[in-house]
Coordinates of C-alpha atoms in Angstrom, one line a residue:
Chain A
M170 CA -11.6 24.0 -12.8
S171 CA -9.8 26.5 -10.7
D172 CA -6.3 27.7 -11.5
P173 CA -3.6 25.2 -10.6
L174 CA -1.7 25.8 -7.4
L175 CA 1.4 24.2 -9.0
K176 CA 2.0 23.7 -12.7
V177 CA 5.0 21.7 -13.8
E178 CA 6.0 21.9 -17.5
N179 CA 8.5 19.7 -19.4
L180 CA 10.7 19.1 -16.4
R181 CA 14.0 17.4 -17.1
V182 CA 16.5 16.2 -14.5
E183 CA 19.8 14.5 -15.0
F184 CA 22.4 12.9 -12.7
Q185 CA 26.1 12.9 -13.4
R186 CA 27.5 9.4 -12.6
S187 CA 30.9 7.9 -13.2
D188 CA 29.6 5.9 -16.0
G189 CA 27.8 8.8 -17.7
I190 CA 24.6 10.8 -17.4
V191 CA 21.4 9.2 -16.0
Y192 CA 18.3 10.7 -17.5
A193 CA 16.1 10.6 -14.4
V194 CA 13.2 12.8 -15.4
N195 CA 12.3 13.4 -19.0
D196 CA 9.7 16.0 -20.0
V197 CA 7.3 15.6 -17.1
S198 CA 4.3 17.9 -16.9
F199 CA 1.5 17.9 -14.4
S200 CA -0.4 20.3 -12.2
I201 CA -2.3 20.2 -8.9
A202 CA -5.3 22.2 -8.0
P203 CA -6.0 23.9 -4.6
G204 CA -7.3 21.3 -2.2
E205 CA -6.5 18.4 -4.5
T206 CA -4.5 15.3 -3.5
V207 CA -2.4 13.7 -6.3
G208 CA -0.7 10.4 -5.9
V209 CA 2.5 9.9 -7.9
V210 CA 3.1 6.1 -8.2
G211 CA 6.1 4.3 -9.5
E212 CA 9.0 2.0 -8.6
S213 CA 12.5 3.0 -7.7
G214 CA 14.2 4.7 -10.6
S215 CA 10.9 5.9 -12.0
G216 CA 11.8 9.5 -11.2
K217 CA 8.8 10.1 -9.0
S218 CA 10.8 11.4 -6.0
T219 CA 13.4 13.1 -8.2
A220 CA 10.9 15.2 -10.0
L221 CA 9.4 16.6 -6.8
M222 CA 12.7 17.0 -5.0
A223 CA 14.0 19.0 -8.1
L224 CA 11.2 21.5 -7.7
L225 CA 12.2 22.1 -4.1
G226 CA 15.9 22.4 -4.9
L227 CA 16.6 19.2 -2.9
L228 CA 18.5 17.2 -5.5
D229 CA 21.7 15.4 -4.6
A230 CA 24.8 17.3 -5.6
N231 CA 25.3 15.4 -8.8
G232 CA 21.7 16.1 -10.0
R233 CA 20.6 19.1 -12.0
V234 CA 17.5 20.4 -13.7
T235 CA 18.1 20.7 -17.4
G236 CA 14.8 22.0 -18.5
G237 CA 11.2 22.9 -17.7
H238 CA 9.2 25.3 -15.6
A239 CA 7.4 24.9 -12.3
W240 CA 4.9 27.7 -11.7
F241 CA 3.9 28.3 -8.2
Q242 CA 2.3 31.6 -7.0
G243 CA 3.4 33.3 -10.1
A244 CA 7.1 32.4 -9.8
D245 CA 9.0 29.6 -11.6
L246 CA 10.5 27.5 -8.8
L247 CA 13.2 26.3 -11.1
K248 CA 14.5 29.8 -11.7
L249 CA 14.6 30.9 -8.0
N250 CA 17.9 31.2 -6.2
R251 CA 18.6 29.2 -3.1
H252 CA 17.4 31.8 -0.6
Q253 CA 14.2 32.5 -2.5
L254 CA 13.5 28.7 -2.7
E255 CA 14.3 28.2 1.0
D256 CA 11.8 31.0 1.7
I257 CA 9.0 29.1 -0.1
R258 CA 10.0 25.6 1.2
G259 CA 8.7 25.2 4.7
R260 CA 6.4 28.2 4.4
D261 CA 4.3 27.7 1.3
I262 CA 5.3 24.1 0.5
G263 CA 5.8 21.7 3.4
V264 CA 7.8 18.4 2.9
V265 CA 7.5 15.1 4.7
F266 CA 10.1 12.4 4.0
Q267 CA 10.0 8.6 4.3
D268 CA 12.6 8.6 7.0
P269 CA 11.7 11.2 9.6
M270 CA 15.2 11.0 11.1
L271 CA 16.5 12.5 7.8
G272 CA 14.3 15.6 8.3
L273 CA 15.0 16.0 12.0
N274 CA 18.1 17.3 13.7
P275 CA 19.1 14.6 16.2
T276 CA 20.8 17.0 18.6
M277 CA 17.9 19.5 18.9
R278 CA 14.8 19.3 21.0
I279 CA 11.8 18.7 18.8
G280 CA 9.9 21.7 20.1
D281 CA 12.8 24.0 19.1
Q282 CA 12.9 22.4 15.7
I283 CA 9.2 23.1 15.1
M284 CA 9.6 26.6 16.3
E285 CA 12.7 27.2 14.2
G286 CA 10.8 27.0 10.9
M287 CA 8.2 29.5 12.0
L288 CA 10.8 31.9 13.3
E289 CA 13.0 31.6 10.2
H290 CA 10.1 32.3 7.9
H291 CA 9.0 35.2 10.2
Y292 CA 5.7 33.5 10.5
A293 CA 5.3 34.1 14.2
S294 CA 6.9 35.8 17.1
M295 CA 8.9 33.8 19.7
K296 CA 6.0 33.7 22.0
Q297 CA 3.4 32.9 19.3
A298 CA 5.7 30.2 17.9
F299 CA 6.0 28.5 21.3
Q300 CA 2.3 28.4 21.9
R301 CA 1.7 27.3 18.3
T302 CA 4.2 24.5 18.6
L303 CA 2.3 23.1 21.6
D304 CA -0.9 23.4 19.6
L305 CA 0.6 21.6 16.6
L306 CA 1.9 18.8 18.8
A307 CA -1.6 18.3 20.1
E308 CA -3.0 18.6 16.6
V309 CA -0.8 15.8 15.2
G310 CA -1.7 13.6 18.1
I311 CA 1.3 13.7 20.4
P312 CA 0.2 13.4 24.0
D313 CA 1.4 15.8 26.6
P314 CA 2.9 18.5 24.4
P315 CA 4.6 20.5 27.1
A316 CA 6.7 17.5 28.1
R317 CA 7.3 16.2 24.6
F318 CA 8.4 19.6 23.5
R319 CA 11.7 19.0 25.4
N320 CA 12.3 15.5 24.0
Y321 CA 14.9 14.7 21.3
P322 CA 14.0 12.7 18.1
F323 CA 15.5 9.5 19.4
E324 CA 13.1 9.5 22.3
F325 CA 10.2 9.0 19.9
S326 CA 8.9 5.9 18.1
G327 CA 8.9 5.9 14.3
G328 CA 5.3 6.8 14.1
M329 CA 5.6 9.7 16.6
R330 CA 8.7 11.0 14.7
Q331 CA 6.6 11.1 11.5
R332 CA 4.0 13.1 13.4
V333 CA 6.7 15.5 14.5
M334 CA 7.8 15.8 10.9
I335 CA 4.3 16.5 9.8
A336 CA 3.9 19.2 12.6
M337 CA 7.0 20.9 11.2
A338 CA 5.8 20.6 7.7
I339 CA 2.4 22.2 8.4
A340 CA 3.6 24.8 11.0
C341 CA 3.5 27.7 8.6
E342 CA 0.2 26.6 7.1
P343 CA 1.6 25.7 3.6
Q344 CA -0.8 25.5 0.7
L345 CA 1.0 22.4 -0.6
L346 CA 2.4 19.4 1.2
I347 CA 4.7 17.1 -0.6
A348 CA 4.8 13.7 1.1
D349 CA 7.5 11.4 -0.1
E350 CA 6.6 7.8 0.9
P351 CA 5.5 9.1 4.3
T352 CA 4.3 5.8 5.6
T353 CA 6.6 3.3 3.8
A354 CA 8.8 2.8 6.8
L355 CA 6.0 2.4 9.3
D356 CA 4.0 -0.6 10.5
V357 CA 0.5 -1.0 9.0
T358 CA -1.5 0.2 12.0
V359 CA 0.8 3.2 12.3
Q360 CA 0.4 3.8 8.6
M361 CA -3.3 4.1 9.1
Q362 CA -2.8 6.6 11.9
I363 CA -0.5 8.8 9.8
L364 CA -2.9 8.7 6.8
A365 CA -5.8 9.5 9.1
L366 CA -3.8 12.5 10.4
L367 CA -3.0 13.7 6.9
D368 CA -6.6 13.2 5.9
K369 CA -7.8 15.3 8.8
L370 CA -5.3 18.1 8.0
R371 CA -6.2 18.3 4.3
R372 CA -9.9 18.5 5.0
E373 CA -9.5 21.2 7.8
R374 CA -7.0 23.3 5.9
R375 CA -7.9 22.7 2.3
M376 CA -4.2 21.9 1.8
S377 CA -3.1 20.3 -1.5
I378 CA -1.0 17.1 -1.1
I379 CA 1.3 15.4 -3.5
M380 CA 1.8 11.9 -2.2
I381 CA 4.7 10.0 -3.7
T382 CA 4.3 6.3 -3.1
H383 CA 5.1 2.9 -4.6
D384 CA 2.0 1.5 -3.0
L385 CA -1.1 1.5 -5.2
G386 CA -3.2 0.7 -2.1
V387 CA -2.1 3.9 -0.4
A388 CA -2.4 6.0 -3.6
T389 CA -5.9 4.8 -4.6
N390 CA -7.4 5.1 -1.2
F391 CA -5.9 8.5 -0.3
C392 CA -5.7 10.4 -3.6
D393 CA -8.1 12.2 -6.0
R394 CA -5.9 11.7 -9.0
I395 CA -3.1 9.3 -9.9
I396 CA 0.0 9.8 -11.9
V397 CA 1.9 6.6 -12.9
M398 CA 5.6 7.1 -13.7
Y399 CA 8.2 4.8 -15.3
G400 CA 11.6 5.6 -16.6
G401 CA 11.4 9.3 -15.8
K402 CA 8.1 9.7 -17.8
I403 CA 4.5 9.9 -17.0
M404 CA 2.9 6.7 -18.4
E405 CA -0.7 7.5 -17.4
T406 CA -2.6 9.9 -15.4
A407 CA -6.3 10.1 -14.6
P408 CA -8.8 11.1 -11.9
L409 CA -9.2 8.3 -9.4
D410 CA -12.5 6.7 -10.7
E411 CA -11.3 6.8 -14.3
F412 CA -8.0 5.3 -13.2
L413 CA -9.8 2.5 -11.3
H414 CA -12.3 1.7 -14.0
N415 CA -10.2 2.0 -17.1
P416 CA -6.5 1.6 -16.4
A417 CA -5.1 1.7 -19.8
H418 CA -1.3 1.6 -19.7
P419 CA 0.2 -2.0 -19.8
Y420 CA 2.5 -0.9 -17.0
T421 CA -0.4 0.3 -14.8
I422 CA -2.2 -3.0 -15.5
A423 CA 0.9 -4.9 -14.6
L424 CA 1.2 -2.9 -11.4
F425 CA -2.4 -3.8 -10.5
G426 CA -1.5 -7.4 -11.1
S427 CA 1.5 -7.2 -8.8
M428 CA -0.6 -6.2 -5.8
L429 CA -0.8 -9.2 -3.5
E430 CA -4.0 -8.8 -1.6
P431 CA -4.8 -11.1 1.2
D432 CA -8.1 -12.4 -0.2
D433 CA -9.4 -15.8 -1.1
S434 CA -9.0 -16.5 -4.8
E435 CA -9.0 -19.6 -6.9
D436 CA -6.6 -18.1 -9.4
W437 CA -3.5 -17.6 -7.4
E438 CA -1.2 -17.9 -10.4
L439 CA 1.3 -15.1 -10.1
H440 CA 2.3 -13.2 -13.2
P441 CA 5.3 -11.1 -12.3
I442 CA 6.4 -8.4 -14.7
P443 CA 9.6 -9.8 -16.2
G444 CA 13.0 -8.0 -16.0
T445 CA 14.0 -4.9 -14.0
A446 CA 13.9 -1.2 -14.6
E447 CA 17.3 -0.1 -15.8
P448 CA 18.7 3.4 -15.3
L449 CA 18.5 5.4 -18.5
L450 CA 22.0 6.2 -19.7
E451 CA 20.8 7.7 -22.9
F452 CA 18.0 10.1 -23.4
P453 CA 15.0 7.9 -24.0
Q454 CA 13.9 7.8 -27.7
A455 CA 11.4 5.0 -27.2
C456 CA 9.0 3.8 -24.6
P457 CA 11.1 3.1 -21.4
F458 CA 8.7 0.2 -20.5
A459 CA 8.9 -1.5 -23.9
P460 CA 11.7 -4.0 -22.8
R461 CA 9.4 -5.4 -20.1
C462 CA 6.0 -4.9 -21.8
S463 CA 4.0 -7.9 -22.8
M464 CA 2.3 -5.8 -25.5
A465 CA 5.3 -4.2 -27.0
Q466 CA 5.6 -4.0 -30.8
P467 CA 8.6 -3.0 -33.0
R468 CA 7.2 0.6 -33.0
C469 CA 7.5 0.7 -29.2
Q470 CA 11.2 0.1 -29.3
T471 CA 11.9 3.0 -31.7
E472 CA 9.2 5.7 -31.1
M473 CA 8.4 7.5 -27.9
P474 CA 4.7 7.4 -27.2
Q475 CA 3.4 10.9 -26.3
L476 CA 0.9 11.4 -23.6
R477 CA -2.5 11.5 -25.3
L478 CA -5.7 12.8 -23.9
F479 CA -8.7 10.4 -23.8
E480 CA -12.1 10.8 -22.3
N481 CA -12.5 11.9 -18.7
E482 CA -9.2 13.7 -18.3
H483 CA -7.4 10.5 -18.9
W484 CA -3.9 10.8 -20.3
I485 CA -2.0 7.8 -21.6
A486 CA 1.5 7.4 -23.1
C487 CA 1.1 4.2 -25.0
H488 CA 1.0 3.4 -28.7
R489 CA -1.5 0.7 -28.1
A490 CA -3.7 2.5 -25.5
E491 CA -6.9 2.1 -27.6
E492 CA -6.4 -1.7 -27.9
V493 CA -5.6 -2.0 -24.2
M494 CA -8.8 -0.1 -23.3
S495 CA -11.0 -2.0 -25.6
R496 CA -9.6 -5.3 -24.4
A497 CA -10.2 -4.5 -20.8
G498 CA -13.6 -3.1 -21.5
Chain B
M45 CA 5.0 -33.3 18.9
P46 CA 3.5 -34.7 15.7
D47 CA 5.7 -37.4 14.2
N48 CA 6.0 -35.6 10.8
A49 CA 7.1 -32.2 12.0
L50 CA 10.4 -31.0 10.5
L51 CA 10.6 -28.3 13.2
T52 CA 9.0 -28.1 16.6
V53 CA 9.3 -25.1 18.8
E54 CA 8.3 -25.7 22.4
H55 CA 7.6 -22.9 25.0
V56 CA 10.4 -20.8 23.8
S57 CA 11.1 -17.5 25.6
K58 CA 13.8 -14.9 25.3
R59 CA 14.5 -11.9 27.4
F60 CA 17.2 -9.3 26.8
K61 CA 18.7 -7.1 29.6
V62 CA 18.6 -3.5 28.6
G63 CA 20.3 -1.5 31.3
R64 CA 18.6 -2.5 34.5
R65 CA 15.4 -3.4 32.7
V66 CA 14.3 -6.6 31.0
L67 CA 13.0 -6.7 27.4
H68 CA 10.5 -9.5 26.9
A69 CA 11.3 -10.3 23.3
V70 CA 9.6 -13.7 23.0
E71 CA 7.3 -15.2 25.6
D72 CA 6.3 -18.9 25.6
V73 CA 6.0 -19.5 21.9
S74 CA 5.2 -23.0 20.5
F75 CA 4.5 -24.2 17.0
D76 CA 5.2 -27.1 14.6
L77 CA 6.3 -26.9 11.0
P78 CA 5.6 -29.9 8.8
P79 CA 8.0 -30.5 5.9
G80 CA 7.2 -28.7 2.7
T81 CA 5.0 -26.1 4.4
T82 CA 5.2 -22.4 5.2
L83 CA 4.6 -20.7 8.5
G84 CA 3.9 -17.0 8.2
L85 CA 5.2 -15.0 11.2
V86 CA 3.3 -11.7 11.4
G87 CA 3.5 -8.8 13.8
E88 CA 4.7 -5.2 13.9
S89 CA 8.1 -3.8 15.0
G90 CA 8.8 -5.0 18.5
S91 CA 6.6 -8.1 18.2
G92 CA 9.6 -10.4 18.4
K93 CA 9.1 -12.1 15.0
S94 CA 12.7 -11.7 13.9
T95 CA 14.0 -12.7 17.3
L96 CA 11.9 -15.9 17.1
G97 CA 13.4 -16.6 13.6
R98 CA 16.9 -16.3 15.0
I99 CA 16.1 -18.5 17.9
V100 CA 14.9 -21.2 15.5
L101 CA 18.3 -21.0 13.7
R102 CA 20.1 -20.9 17.1
L103 CA 21.7 -17.6 16.1
I104 CA 20.3 -16.5 19.5
E105 CA 20.0 -18.9 22.4
A106 CA 16.6 -19.2 24.0
D107 CA 16.3 -18.7 27.8
A108 CA 13.6 -21.3 28.1
G109 CA 12.0 -23.9 26.0
R110 CA 13.5 -26.0 23.2
V111 CA 13.8 -26.2 19.4
L112 CA 13.6 -29.6 17.8
F113 CA 14.8 -29.8 14.2
Q114 CA 14.7 -33.2 12.4
G115 CA 14.1 -34.7 15.8
Q116 CA 17.2 -33.2 17.4
D117 CA 17.1 -30.7 20.3
L118 CA 19.3 -27.9 18.8
G119 CA 20.1 -26.5 22.3
K120 CA 21.9 -29.7 23.2
L121 CA 24.0 -30.0 20.1
S122 CA 27.8 -29.3 20.2
Q123 CA 29.1 -26.6 18.0
E124 CA 30.3 -29.1 15.5
A125 CA 27.0 -31.0 15.4
M126 CA 25.2 -27.6 15.1
R127 CA 27.4 -26.6 12.1
K128 CA 26.4 -29.8 10.4
Q129 CA 22.7 -29.1 11.0
R130 CA 23.0 -25.6 9.6
R131 CA 23.3 -27.2 6.2
Y132 CA 19.6 -28.0 6.5
M133 CA 18.5 -24.7 8.0
Q134 CA 19.3 -21.6 6.0
V135 CA 18.3 -17.9 6.2
I136 CA 17.5 -15.1 3.8
F137 CA 17.6 -11.5 5.1
Q138 CA 15.8 -8.3 4.2
D139 CA 18.8 -6.5 2.8
P140 CA 20.6 -8.8 0.4
L141 CA 23.5 -6.4 -0.1
A142 CA 24.2 -6.3 3.6
S143 CA 24.2 -10.1 3.8
L144 CA 26.7 -10.5 0.9
N145 CA 30.4 -9.8 1.3
P146 CA 31.1 -6.8 -1.0
H147 CA 34.6 -8.1 -1.8
M148 CA 33.5 -11.6 -2.9
T149 CA 32.1 -12.4 -6.3
V150 CA 28.7 -13.9 -6.4
G151 CA 30.2 -17.3 -7.3
R152 CA 32.7 -17.2 -4.5
A153 CA 30.0 -16.2 -2.0
I154 CA 27.9 -19.2 -2.9
E155 CA 30.9 -21.5 -3.0
D156 CA 31.9 -20.3 0.4
A157 CA 28.6 -21.7 1.9
L158 CA 29.5 -25.0 0.3
I159 CA 33.1 -24.9 1.7
V160 CA 31.9 -24.2 5.2
Q161 CA 29.7 -27.3 5.0
Q162 CA 32.6 -29.3 3.4
I163 CA 30.5 -30.2 0.4
G164 CA 32.0 -31.4 -2.9
T165 CA 35.4 -31.1 -4.6
K166 CA 36.3 -27.7 -6.2
Q167 CA 35.1 -29.0 -9.5
E168 CA 31.8 -30.2 -8.1
R169 CA 31.3 -27.0 -6.2
Q170 CA 31.6 -25.0 -9.4
E171 CA 28.8 -27.1 -10.9
M172 CA 26.7 -26.6 -7.7
V173 CA 27.1 -22.9 -7.9
D174 CA 25.9 -22.8 -11.5
E175 CA 23.0 -25.1 -10.6
A176 CA 22.0 -22.8 -7.7
L177 CA 22.1 -19.7 -9.9
R178 CA 20.1 -21.5 -12.5
K179 CA 17.4 -22.5 -9.9
V180 CA 16.9 -18.9 -8.9
G181 CA 16.7 -17.7 -12.5
L182 CA 20.2 -16.1 -12.9
S183 CA 22.6 -16.8 -15.7
P184 CA 25.9 -18.5 -14.8
A185 CA 27.6 -15.3 -16.1
V186 CA 26.5 -13.6 -12.8
R187 CA 29.0 -15.8 -11.1
D188 CA 31.8 -13.3 -11.7
A189 CA 29.8 -10.2 -10.7
F190 CA 30.2 -8.4 -7.4
P191 CA 27.1 -7.8 -5.4
F192 CA 27.0 -4.0 -6.0
E193 CA 26.8 -4.6 -9.7
L194 CA 23.5 -6.3 -9.4
S195 CA 20.0 -4.9 -9.0
G196 CA 18.2 -5.4 -5.7
G197 CA 16.1 -8.3 -7.1
Q198 CA 19.2 -10.0 -8.5
Q199 CA 21.0 -9.6 -5.1
Q200 CA 18.1 -11.2 -3.3
R201 CA 18.2 -14.1 -5.9
V202 CA 21.9 -14.5 -5.1
G203 CA 20.9 -14.7 -1.4
I204 CA 18.4 -17.4 -2.2
A205 CA 20.9 -19.2 -4.4
R206 CA 23.4 -19.2 -1.6
A207 CA 20.9 -20.6 0.9
L208 CA 19.8 -23.2 -1.6
S209 CA 23.3 -24.4 -2.6
V210 CA 23.8 -26.5 0.5
G211 CA 20.5 -28.4 0.2
P212 CA 18.4 -27.0 3.1
R213 CA 15.1 -28.3 4.3
L214 CA 14.1 -25.1 6.1
I215 CA 14.7 -21.6 5.1
V216 CA 13.9 -18.7 7.5
C217 CA 13.0 -15.8 5.3
D218 CA 13.2 -12.6 7.3
E219 CA 11.4 -9.8 5.4
P220 CA 13.0 -11.0 2.2
I221 CA 11.1 -8.8 -0.2
S222 CA 10.4 -5.7 2.0
S223 CA 13.2 -3.6 0.4
L224 CA 12.3 -4.6 -3.2
D225 CA 10.0 -2.9 -5.7
V226 CA 6.5 -4.3 -6.1
S227 CA 7.1 -5.9 -9.5
I228 CA 10.3 -7.5 -8.2
Q229 CA 8.5 -8.6 -5.0
V230 CA 6.1 -10.7 -7.1
Q231 CA 9.0 -12.2 -9.0
I232 CA 10.7 -13.3 -5.7
V233 CA 7.4 -14.6 -4.2
K234 CA 6.8 -16.7 -7.3
L235 CA 10.4 -18.0 -7.1
L236 CA 10.0 -19.0 -3.5
K237 CA 6.8 -20.8 -4.3
D238 CA 8.2 -22.6 -7.3
L239 CA 11.3 -23.7 -5.3
Q240 CA 9.1 -25.0 -2.5
Q241 CA 7.2 -27.1 -4.9
D242 CA 10.2 -28.4 -6.7
M243 CA 12.3 -29.1 -3.6
G244 CA 9.9 -29.7 -0.8
L245 CA 11.3 -26.8 1.2
S246 CA 9.8 -25.5 4.4
Y247 CA 9.7 -21.8 5.1
I248 CA 9.3 -19.6 8.1
F249 CA 8.3 -16.4 6.3
I250 CA 8.6 -13.3 8.5
S251 CA 6.9 -10.3 7.1
H252 CA 4.7 -7.3 7.8
N253 CA 3.2 -7.6 4.4
L254 CA -0.1 -9.5 5.0
G255 CA -0.9 -10.0 1.4
V256 CA 2.4 -11.8 0.8
V257 CA 1.9 -13.8 3.9
R258 CA -1.5 -14.9 2.8
H259 CA -0.2 -16.0 -0.6
L260 CA 2.8 -18.0 0.8
S261 CA 1.7 -19.4 4.1
D262 CA -0.1 -22.6 5.1
T263 CA -0.4 -21.5 8.7
V264 CA 0.1 -18.0 10.2
L265 CA 1.2 -17.1 13.7
V266 CA 0.4 -13.5 14.9
L267 CA 2.7 -12.1 17.5
Y268 CA 2.1 -9.1 19.7
L269 CA 4.8 -8.0 22.2
G270 CA 6.5 -11.3 22.0
R271 CA 3.4 -13.4 22.6
V272 CA 1.3 -15.5 20.3
V273 CA -2.1 -13.9 20.0
E274 CA -3.5 -16.1 17.3
H275 CA -2.4 -19.1 15.3
A276 CA -4.4 -20.8 12.5
P277 CA -4.3 -22.1 9.0
A278 CA -3.9 -19.1 6.7
R279 CA -7.2 -19.4 4.9
E280 CA -9.1 -19.7 8.2
L281 CA -7.2 -16.9 9.9
F282 CA -7.8 -14.4 7.1
R283 CA -11.5 -15.4 6.8
N284 CA -12.2 -15.5 10.4
P285 CA -9.7 -13.6 12.6
R286 CA -10.7 -13.9 16.2
H287 CA -8.2 -11.8 18.2
P288 CA -9.0 -8.1 18.2
Y289 CA -5.3 -7.4 17.4
T290 CA -5.4 -9.6 14.3
R291 CA -8.6 -7.8 13.3
L292 CA -6.9 -4.5 13.7
L293 CA -4.0 -5.6 11.6
F294 CA -6.3 -6.9 8.8
D295 CA -8.3 -3.7 9.0
S296 CA -5.1 -1.7 8.3
I297 CA -4.7 -3.4 4.9
L298 CA -5.3 -0.9 2.1
R299 CA -6.9 -2.8 -0.8
I300 CA -7.4 -1.1 -4.1
P301 CA -11.0 0.1 -4.0
K302 CA -13.5 -0.5 -6.8
S303 CA -14.3 3.2 -7.0
S304 CA -13.8 6.4 -5.1
A305 CA -17.1 5.7 -3.2
T306 CA -15.7 2.6 -1.7
R307 CA -12.4 4.1 -0.6
R308 CA -11.2 3.6 2.9
K309 CA -12.3 6.0 5.6
F310 CA -9.2 6.9 7.5
V311 CA -10.0 6.6 11.2
A312 CA -7.3 7.0 13.8
I313 CA -6.5 3.8 15.6
P314 CA -6.0 4.6 19.3
G315 CA -2.7 4.1 20.9
E316 CA 0.7 2.7 19.9
M317 CA 2.3 -0.6 20.6
P318 CA 3.7 -0.3 24.2
S319 CA 7.4 -0.7 24.8
P320 CA 8.4 -4.3 25.2
L321 CA 10.4 -3.0 28.1
A322 CA 7.2 -2.3 30.0
P323 CA 4.5 -4.6 28.7
P324 CA 1.1 -3.9 30.2
P325 CA -0.2 -6.4 32.8
G326 CA -3.0 -8.8 31.8
C327 CA -3.5 -9.0 28.1
P328 CA -0.7 -7.1 26.4
F329 CA -3.2 -5.7 23.9
H330 CA -5.8 -4.4 26.4
P331 CA -4.8 -0.7 26.3
R332 CA -5.6 -0.5 22.6
C333 CA -8.3 -3.1 22.5
P334 CA -11.8 -1.8 21.6
I335 CA -13.6 -4.6 23.5
A336 CA -11.4 -5.0 26.5
V337 CA -13.2 -5.8 29.8
D338 CA -11.8 -5.5 33.4
K339 CA -10.5 -9.1 33.4
C340 CA -8.2 -8.2 30.4
K341 CA -6.4 -5.6 32.5
T342 CA -5.2 -8.1 35.1
E343 CA -5.4 -11.7 33.7
P344 CA -3.2 -12.7 30.8
P345 CA -5.5 -14.7 28.4
P346 CA -4.4 -18.2 27.7
L347 CA -4.2 -19.5 24.1
V348 CA -7.5 -21.4 23.6
E349 CA -8.8 -23.4 20.7
V350 CA -11.6 -21.4 19.1
S351 CA -12.1 -23.8 16.2
A352 CA -10.2 -26.7 14.7
D353 CA -6.5 -25.9 14.5
H354 CA -7.3 -22.3 15.4
V355 CA -6.1 -20.8 18.7
A356 CA -6.4 -17.3 20.0
A357 CA -5.3 -15.7 23.2
C358 CA -8.3 -13.6 24.1
H359 CA -10.7 -13.8 27.0
L360 CA -13.6 -12.9 24.7
A361 CA -12.7 -15.0 21.7
G362 CA -14.0 -18.3 23.1

């Protein structure tokens, strides 16, 4: 396997709240290879967005990184100052958000916004940037680029705005694209269009993508490897086929069970995961999923399961992983 | 109108004036809803599904057509008579926090619905509040909480408890689970199913999540640019979609593959939904339709029966 493009080690993130500290990301480690697409799956509060936003210096004001490293092109992203990080963000790492309106300036023509990134990063001259913006608009599937260049974000539909956002994110040909729920706010047919666009871009550019999503359907169809997060920890990670054939964490299995697929089935008994995910107000010393887990034992309430390596690059953080695997097999 | 329908919607249309232009939100929609059943309303943004839900509740007045609920033409009711009917027709919204008064405790919010309907004495209402909370799986202790203190799933349960408290026969559920986490979505879907069985409720379930619609609905109505393109029993529709738009929608569902070899190929779907301000002539779907013929560009296709209880508005579906 080639050297990773990004290698995150023992990342910790905390948020200061009026009622104390929330431990949002707790010792998360993962890496992504050049050209690879990794899906980070989890529910709200799992820390999936927080972990990635922390790498980019995009945490809310009350959040801070309290530990870890994030190696990218020989530098530790977590040790860089704001200017150094801004230099990398948008040039070497592109970002696409769920709500394109958050990433777009409503008072600026979209063409100027796409050009701005290229000029700030000294990626292109004014003339080159202008021509490249027209090319990018065409590449992301926006008809009539010369006319649309002059439009403002509100003049676009949600799907078209997300295309503009993607054009901005890839303008400087980043090696890594971080896409945070890029299709969640979109209609299903538009979701397919955006995923088709990202699929084309990653193939043509050999760009790595980290896709943050709550949707197992999106993750398993789009990604080469899946990371499942819960309570600020990685619960399970495996290459796609291993993940599909041998899901081994009770939380992952419960997530599969929560997918309501529109197919005929005799057994339509729903088995929801009981309870809700609570924010962690103390540093977790035990499995964060234990309170909702149907397989939890006393040990799970007191002892943190470590991520353990099984066959086929399959990592699982569960005391009972062997039993779960043999049961499913 | 079948004798047993709880709700009958007949040729309802709604247009909004936007500047000098006219937005065709809902065009000539009809359906029946028998008691104890669920109609799924499916369509993308701009399809008119939420507007239709609001017309049913008479939160918006239709421009044409009528809505019969329990045999009464809602459009002809006085305000007072309508208020009384509202007891039997309730609504649950997508964002539970936005639909609950932030300054009211949960108990007060539910009691408020009872007060508006002049139901019970103060003592009786307290019991009804507890009963409603219990039905949605919340402890009576939640009564004294404020909405922001609850999780999203709990807030939506409160929204459901509030709707249930007055004893409705119909609940319009407008994307009630879209803002919830998947594990919580399943909890709420199960709750809605259980309540329907216990209480014989009817639902109009508005959602863009086709999996959930399939699980909850008896019949499904697919809307495109305000028009019904297909209407059939859920099982039949999902097995045998006849309208090209319904097929496109179903093709967009991302099921978990068995292996990487059976993953979806991502192919760009041509075109976007046109603006409802300028719907195309003929069949509204023809600019994006892979099988459109000349006739589709000029002649709006009527809804025709393609099999028993299954209608589709497509020249080529017959």
